[in-house]
Amino acid sequence: MSRIIRQILRPCVAGWIFFAGLGAGVSAAEPFTVVVLPDTQNYVKGEGSEEKFLAQTRWIRDNAAALNIKAVIHEGDITDDNSPGQWEKAKACLEPLAGIGWMPCVGNHDIGHNGPATSLLPEYFPEAGLAKAPGWGGKMPGADCFWSEFEGGGEKYLILSLNLGPSDAMLAWADGIIAAHPDHKVIMVTHEYVGKDGGLSTKETKKNATAYGKHADGSPRNPGQDVWEKHVRKHKNYLMVLNGHYDGIAARNAMKGDHGNTVHQMMANYQYSPGGGNGFLRILRFLPDEKACVVETYSPFNGGHHTDGENAFRLDLPD
């Protein structure tokens, strides 16, 4: 059982049991959860590995109420080679989230192995289907970039998903979405951003986004450092940036934006662990009354935890 679930079921000091907003005694700023799915490519490329992917999504479905899950975010590389067969498997594995919704993200393997810069994602997850999720915002015209919103702990949140190595036009689109939601705290996901050393990727970083060719419209891809300089640092309401891609398992940093806001930036990718990732996912437990977010790395497949400082930690959040 996840540590977070055990904590939820423990009696609180006030004498009542907190159960994710259900029942009496709940704080006005109730805790809530965001679940992050790192690269799932290994779960759909071989026979039998789908059980790990399904263990993740079924666990999310079964704990949505207990954990007050507000959002599910995929970090990209949903598939391994952007083939119809793998997208079919991914679609089946993500079916348990139909009533919850999830935020897709396009990774380099979702456009093929250094192949054409067109993902099959829209064919298997068209916007009409994604839009059925609570809080769905929309899609950038002509690009696999998305946004949604939710309320948690008495505050508003905006989720942005930007294509691998977002182009300048994609960053400008994201600027506009944020400008239209000035009272929302922003969480962004893009597949490649923080490297395995904890720093932002540059054009010289091995496996940075520019290594995978240009976007379908011919525009170049921006690596992490350029995304920070051109976009993230400018916005006072940025809270987090999430990514996968790199084989360092996990890394993170915190950087100050132009307005003095701290942006927590986290990479997680478990595909090189035994079993192709063994079903590990990220649980981000937001505690509004404590101005904190507790991050846990847990596998619903085998019940394991990663407990090192890059995988289990507490973040201070702004007022």
Tab-separated table of C-alpha atoms in Angstrom:
chain	number	residue	atom	x	y	z
A	1	MET	CA	0.000	0.000	0.000
A	2	SER	CA	1.225	3.480	-0.831
A	3	ARG	CA	2.594	5.469	2.105
A	4	ILE	CA	0.297	8.335	1.160
A	5	ILE	CA	-2.775	6.117	1.376
A	6	ARG	CA	-1.641	4.857	4.788
A	7	GLN	CA	-1.231	8.458	5.945
A	8	ILE	CA	-4.700	9.352	4.684
A	9	LEU	CA	-6.259	6.499	6.634
A	10	ARG	CA	-4.453	7.408	9.876
A	11	PRO	CA	-6.462	9.339	12.482
A	12	CYS	CA	-5.632	13.030	12.562
A	13	VAL	CA	-4.794	14.902	15.742
A	14	ALA	CA	-8.223	16.555	15.732
A	15	GLY	CA	-9.791	13.154	16.276
A	16	TRP	CA	-11.354	12.617	12.862
A	17	ILE	CA	-10.091	10.539	9.974
A	18	PHE	CA	-9.211	12.435	6.845
A	19	PHE	CA	-10.476	10.652	3.747
A	20	ALA	CA	-9.765	12.902	0.784
A	21	GLY	CA	-12.595	15.340	1.256
A	22	LEU	CA	-15.269	12.781	2.065
A	23	GLY	CA	-17.292	13.233	5.251
A	24	ALA	CA	-17.230	15.787	8.030
A	25	GLY	CA	-14.224	17.603	9.445
A	26	VAL	CA	-12.505	18.364	6.142
A	27	SER	CA	-10.437	21.528	5.932
A	28	ALA	CA	-11.606	24.214	3.516
A	29	ALA	CA	-8.228	23.807	1.857
A	30	GLU	CA	-8.403	20.047	1.513
A	31	PRO	CA	-5.370	18.096	0.280
A	32	PHE	CA	-5.446	16.821	-3.276
A	33	THR	CA	-3.296	14.713	-5.569
A	34	VAL	CA	-1.761	14.920	-9.026
A	35	VAL	CA	-0.508	11.611	-10.451
A	36	VAL	CA	2.323	11.582	-12.992
A	37	LEU	CA	2.920	8.715	-15.439
A	38	PRO	CA	6.542	8.555	-16.618
A	39	ASP	CA	7.492	6.995	-19.980
A	40	THR	CA	5.314	3.943	-20.645
A	41	GLN	CA	6.936	2.882	-23.936
A	42	ASN	CA	8.203	-0.463	-22.630
A	43	TYR	CA	4.753	-1.502	-21.494
A	44	VAL	CA	3.279	-1.488	-24.997
A	45	LYS	CA	6.095	-2.854	-27.165
A	46	GLY	CA	6.174	-6.442	-25.908
A	47	GLU	CA	3.641	-9.087	-25.063
A	48	GLY	CA	2.560	-9.187	-21.437
A	49	SER	CA	4.046	-5.881	-20.295
A	50	GLU	CA	0.677	-4.159	-20.541
A	51	GLU	CA	-0.152	-5.519	-17.069
A	52	LYS	CA	2.215	-2.930	-15.551
A	53	PHE	CA	0.568	-0.066	-17.423
A	54	LEU	CA	-2.873	-1.377	-16.488
A	55	ALA	CA	-1.803	-1.693	-12.851
A	56	GLN	CA	-1.020	2.030	-12.886
A	57	THR	CA	-4.266	3.210	-14.451
A	58	ARG	CA	-6.483	0.844	-12.467
A	59	TRP	CA	-4.800	2.002	-9.258
A	60	ILE	CA	-5.489	5.608	-10.207
A	61	ARG	CA	-9.123	4.803	-10.946
A	62	ASP	CA	-9.570	2.851	-7.729
A	63	ASN	CA	-7.958	5.558	-5.571
A	64	ALA	CA	-9.357	8.632	-7.300
A	65	ALA	CA	-11.764	9.413	-4.454
A	66	ALA	CA	-9.518	8.399	-1.558
A	67	LEU	CA	-6.638	10.534	-2.816
A	68	ASN	CA	-8.813	13.318	-4.225
A	69	ILE	CA	-7.004	12.965	-7.555
A	70	LYS	CA	-7.424	16.162	-9.560
A	71	ALA	CA	-5.202	15.435	-12.550
A	72	VAL	CA	-3.242	12.651	-14.262
A	73	ILE	CA	-0.288	13.786	-16.366
A	74	HIS	CA	1.670	11.625	-18.817
A	75	GLU	CA	5.279	12.704	-19.408
A	76	GLY	CA	5.517	11.416	-22.986
A	77	ASP	CA	6.841	8.359	-24.832
A	78	ILE	CA	3.442	6.800	-24.484
A	79	THR	CA	4.579	4.335	-27.169
A	80	ASP	CA	7.964	3.050	-28.280
A	81	ASP	CA	7.752	3.458	-32.050
A	82	ASN	CA	4.556	5.366	-32.869
A	83	SER	CA	3.039	2.282	-34.497
A	84	PRO	CA	-0.705	1.547	-34.685
A	85	GLY	CA	-0.327	-1.662	-32.693
A	86	GLN	CA	1.372	0.109	-29.805
A	87	TRP	CA	-1.158	2.942	-29.808
A	88	GLU	CA	-3.933	0.348	-29.632
A	89	LYS	CA	-2.291	-1.166	-26.547
A	90	ALA	CA	-1.827	2.270	-24.982
A	91	LYS	CA	-5.458	3.105	-25.632
A	92	ALA	CA	-6.584	-0.081	-23.891
A	93	CYS	CA	-4.256	0.560	-20.930
A	94	LEU	CA	-5.525	4.131	-20.516
A	95	GLU	CA	-9.174	3.118	-20.690
A	96	PRO	CA	-9.537	2.952	-16.857
A	97	LEU	CA	-8.981	6.731	-16.821
A	98	ALA	CA	-11.996	7.387	-19.052
A	99	GLY	CA	-14.010	8.837	-16.184
A	100	ILE	CA	-11.092	10.798	-14.745
A	101	GLY	CA	-9.272	12.171	-17.747
A	102	TRP	CA	-5.538	12.505	-18.363
A	103	MET	CA	-3.139	14.949	-19.994
A	104	PRO	CA	-1.154	13.490	-22.932
A	105	CYS	CA	2.348	14.574	-23.885
A	106	VAL	CA	4.227	13.736	-27.088
A	107	GLY	CA	7.718	12.283	-26.661
A	108	ASN	CA	10.374	11.440	-29.223
A	109	HIS	CA	9.209	7.820	-29.443
A	110	ASP	CA	5.682	9.042	-30.117
A	111	ILE	CA	6.949	10.494	-33.402
A	112	GLY	CA	8.950	7.375	-34.235
A	113	HIS	CA	12.646	6.629	-33.979
A	114	ASN	CA	14.047	9.875	-35.380
A	115	GLY	CA	11.375	9.571	-38.039
A	116	PRO	CA	8.637	11.861	-39.302
A	117	ALA	CA	7.634	14.558	-36.853
A	118	THR	CA	3.981	13.496	-36.909
A	119	SER	CA	2.550	11.508	-34.031
A	120	LEU	CA	-0.382	9.103	-34.303
A	121	LEU	CA	-1.631	10.413	-30.949
A	122	PRO	CA	-4.536	12.406	-32.501
A	123	GLU	CA	-5.800	9.313	-34.303
A	124	TYR	CA	-6.089	7.267	-31.123
A	125	PHE	CA	-6.825	10.082	-28.679
A	126	PRO	CA	-8.715	12.732	-30.664
A	127	GLU	CA	-9.486	15.991	-28.948
A	128	ALA	CA	-13.201	15.184	-28.957
A	129	GLY	CA	-12.471	12.285	-26.618
A	130	LEU	CA	-9.967	14.132	-24.443
A	131	ALA	CA	-12.399	17.016	-24.102
A	132	LYS	CA	-14.803	14.810	-22.149
A	133	ALA	CA	-12.454	15.017	-19.159
A	134	PRO	CA	-13.307	17.467	-16.378
A	135	GLY	CA	-11.557	20.800	-16.860
A	136	TRP	CA	-10.372	20.154	-20.401
A	137	GLY	CA	-9.273	23.434	-21.975
A	138	GLY	CA	-8.246	22.799	-25.547
A	139	LYS	CA	-5.539	22.127	-28.111
A	140	MET	CA	-3.219	24.370	-30.062
A	141	PRO	CA	-4.391	24.441	-33.694
A	142	GLY	CA	-2.129	22.266	-35.828
A	143	ALA	CA	0.048	21.076	-32.963
A	144	ASP	CA	0.031	18.448	-30.218
A	145	CYS	CA	-0.031	20.966	-27.363
A	146	PHE	CA	-2.853	20.947	-24.830
A	147	TRP	CA	-4.170	22.688	-21.725
A	148	SER	CA	-6.615	21.945	-18.930
A	149	GLU	CA	-7.509	23.370	-15.543
A	150	PHE	CA	-8.710	22.232	-12.137
A	151	GLU	CA	-9.384	23.569	-8.666
A	152	GLY	CA	-7.715	22.085	-5.617
A	153	GLY	CA	-7.311	23.261	-2.055
A	154	GLY	CA	-9.246	26.426	-2.814
A	155	GLU	CA	-6.923	27.471	-5.657
A	156	LYS	CA	-6.966	27.271	-9.445
A	157	TYR	CA	-4.391	25.326	-11.451
A	158	LEU	CA	-3.500	25.280	-15.129
A	159	ILE	CA	-1.812	22.302	-16.825
A	160	LEU	CA	0.091	22.893	-20.052
A	161	SER	CA	1.401	20.042	-22.217
A	162	LEU	CA	3.934	21.117	-24.824
A	163	ASN	CA	5.264	18.947	-27.631
A	164	LEU	CA	8.818	17.600	-27.447
A	165	GLY	CA	11.184	20.582	-27.648
A	166	PRO	CA	8.383	23.134	-28.088
A	167	SER	CA	8.865	25.583	-30.937
A	168	ASP	CA	8.797	29.348	-30.501
A	169	ALA	CA	5.216	29.354	-31.792
A	170	MET	CA	4.214	26.750	-29.205
A	171	LEU	CA	5.810	28.818	-26.451
A	172	ALA	CA	3.937	31.887	-27.680
A	173	TRP	CA	0.690	29.886	-27.596
A	174	ALA	CA	1.480	28.851	-24.015
A	175	ASP	CA	2.201	32.499	-23.143
A	176	GLY	CA	-1.290	33.347	-24.320
A	177	ILE	CA	-2.971	30.582	-22.327
A	178	ILE	CA	-1.208	31.709	-19.154
A	179	ALA	CA	-2.040	35.368	-19.805
A	180	ALA	CA	-5.705	34.383	-20.038
A	181	HIS	CA	-5.520	32.641	-16.646
A	182	PRO	CA	-3.571	35.050	-14.400
A	183	ASP	CA	-5.088	33.616	-11.215
A	184	HIS	CA	-4.027	30.028	-11.972
A	185	LYS	CA	-0.871	28.310	-10.748
A	186	VAL	CA	0.846	26.664	-13.696
A	187	ILE	CA	2.151	23.099	-14.056
A	188	MET	CA	3.786	22.331	-17.393
A	189	VAL	CA	4.794	18.974	-18.856
A	190	THR	CA	7.087	18.504	-21.820
A	191	HIS	CA	8.976	15.331	-22.596
A	192	GLU	CA	12.548	16.679	-22.544
A	193	TYR	CA	13.613	19.478	-20.198
A	194	VAL	CA	15.577	18.571	-17.027
A	195	GLY	CA	18.514	16.276	-17.760
A	196	LYS	CA	19.702	13.389	-15.638
A	197	ASP	CA	22.259	15.640	-13.924
A	198	GLY	CA	19.463	17.891	-12.643
A	199	GLY	CA	20.289	20.809	-14.935
A	200	LEU	CA	18.268	22.077	-17.861
A	201	SER	CA	19.202	20.596	-21.210
A	202	THR	CA	21.011	22.648	-23.834
A	203	LYS	CA	21.751	22.047	-27.502
A	204	GLU	CA	24.974	20.363	-26.386
A	205	THR	CA	23.266	17.936	-24.004
A	206	LYS	CA	23.173	14.363	-25.270
A	207	LYS	CA	19.617	13.365	-26.258
A	208	ASN	CA	18.335	16.948	-26.064
A	209	ALA	CA	15.166	17.771	-28.001
A	210	THR	CA	16.987	19.204	-31.022
A	211	ALA	CA	18.374	15.719	-31.721
A	212	TYR	CA	14.980	14.550	-32.978
A	213	GLY	CA	14.601	16.776	-35.989
A	214	LYS	CA	12.254	19.671	-36.535
A	215	HIS	CA	8.547	19.936	-35.932
A	216	ALA	CA	6.101	19.001	-38.675
A	217	ASP	CA	5.907	22.649	-39.772
A	218	GLY	CA	9.698	22.841	-40.085
A	219	SER	CA	10.274	24.890	-36.943
A	220	PRO	CA	13.215	23.972	-34.685
A	221	ARG	CA	12.830	22.393	-31.268
A	222	ASN	CA	13.888	24.260	-28.124
A	223	PRO	CA	15.863	22.373	-25.446
A	224	GLY	CA	15.148	22.925	-21.762
A	225	GLN	CA	17.340	25.964	-21.187
A	226	ASP	CA	15.760	27.790	-24.114
A	227	VAL	CA	12.248	26.907	-22.916
A	228	TRP	CA	13.152	28.408	-19.545
A	229	GLU	CA	14.643	31.592	-21.007
A	230	LYS	CA	11.922	32.180	-23.603
A	231	HIS	CA	8.894	31.155	-21.598
A	232	VAL	CA	8.931	29.719	-18.069
A	233	ARG	CA	10.972	32.375	-16.286
A	234	LYS	CA	8.703	35.186	-17.526
A	235	HIS	CA	5.553	34.036	-15.734
A	236	LYS	CA	5.009	34.720	-12.043
A	237	ASN	CA	2.472	31.921	-11.619
A	238	TYR	CA	4.687	29.043	-12.784
A	239	LEU	CA	4.859	26.357	-10.098
A	240	MET	CA	6.270	23.201	-11.693
A	241	VAL	CA	7.718	21.730	-14.881
A	242	LEU	CA	7.654	17.948	-15.340
A	243	ASN	CA	9.456	15.734	-17.859
A	244	GLY	CA	10.657	12.216	-18.550
A	245	HIS	CA	12.952	11.031	-21.378
A	246	TYR	CA	16.347	10.727	-19.705
A	247	ASP	CA	17.678	7.470	-18.283
A	248	GLY	CA	18.863	8.892	-14.966
A	249	ILE	CA	15.724	7.594	-13.198
A	250	ALA	CA	15.052	10.932	-11.481
A	251	ALA	CA	16.508	14.400	-11.027
A	252	ARG	CA	15.227	17.811	-10.018
A	253	ASN	CA	16.053	21.434	-9.410
A	254	ALA	CA	14.396	24.632	-8.248
A	255	MET	CA	14.945	27.925	-10.061
A	256	LYS	CA	13.777	31.487	-9.451
A	257	GLY	CA	11.725	33.158	-12.148
A	258	ASP	CA	11.879	36.825	-13.053
A	259	HIS	CA	9.192	37.621	-10.457
A	260	GLY	CA	10.963	35.781	-7.627
A	261	ASN	CA	8.718	32.725	-7.846
A	262	THR	CA	10.300	29.328	-7.251
A	263	VAL	CA	9.729	26.846	-10.085
A	264	HIS	CA	10.189	23.192	-9.120
A	265	GLN	CA	11.433	21.214	-12.134
A	266	MET	CA	11.428	17.416	-12.008
A	267	MET	CA	12.485	14.602	-14.327
A	268	ALA	CA	11.331	11.024	-13.721
A	269	ASN	CA	11.762	8.045	-16.041
A	270	TYR	CA	11.901	4.432	-14.861
A	271	GLN	CA	12.014	2.583	-18.189
A	272	TYR	CA	15.554	1.333	-17.570
A	273	SER	CA	14.611	-0.189	-14.231
A	274	PRO	CA	13.986	-3.945	-14.062
A	275	GLY	CA	10.834	-4.951	-15.874
A	276	GLY	CA	10.959	-1.919	-18.162
A	277	GLY	CA	9.884	0.386	-15.351
A	278	ASN	CA	7.920	-2.026	-13.128
A	279	GLY	CA	4.929	0.288	-12.987
A	280	PHE	CA	6.507	3.108	-10.971
A	281	LEU	CA	4.623	6.389	-11.044
A	282	ARG	CA	4.732	9.696	-9.205
A	283	ILE	CA	2.211	10.776	-6.568
A	284	LEU	CA	2.237	14.526	-5.906
A	285	ARG	CA	0.262	15.118	-2.722
A	286	PHE	CA	-0.588	18.816	-2.295
A	287	LEU	CA	-1.127	19.961	1.306
A	288	PRO	CA	-2.533	23.503	1.033
A	289	ASP	CA	-2.704	24.177	4.774
A	290	GLU	CA	1.011	23.322	5.055
A	291	LYS	CA	1.991	25.098	1.817
A	292	ALA	CA	3.733	21.928	0.744
A	293	CYS	CA	3.735	19.125	-1.805
A	294	VAL	CA	4.886	15.649	-0.791
A	295	VAL	CA	6.250	13.586	-3.688
A	296	GLU	CA	6.222	9.800	-3.564
A	297	THR	CA	7.405	7.292	-6.180
A	298	TYR	CA	5.325	4.126	-5.981
A	299	SER	CA	4.566	1.039	-8.054
A	300	PRO	CA	0.987	-0.244	-7.989
A	301	PHE	CA	2.332	-3.271	-9.885
A	302	ASN	CA	4.644	-4.603	-7.183
A	303	GLY	CA	3.970	-2.320	-4.215
A	304	GLY	CA	7.535	-1.008	-4.217
A	305	HIS	CA	8.831	2.486	-3.465
A	306	HIS	CA	11.857	4.494	-4.536
A	307	THR	CA	12.871	6.239	-1.327
A	308	ASP	CA	16.046	8.157	-2.227
A	309	GLY	CA	16.098	11.931	-2.118
A	310	GLU	CA	15.373	12.335	-5.823
A	311	ASN	CA	12.255	10.185	-5.636
A	312	ALA	CA	10.742	10.904	-2.209
A	313	PHE	CA	10.799	14.491	-0.986
A	314	ARG	CA	8.811	17.470	0.208
A	315	LEU	CA	8.526	20.770	-1.652
A	316	ASP	CA	7.642	24.150	-0.160
A	317	LEU	CA	4.930	25.920	-2.109
A	318	PRO	CA	4.104	29.626	-2.329
A	319	ASP	CA	1.119	31.249	-0.645
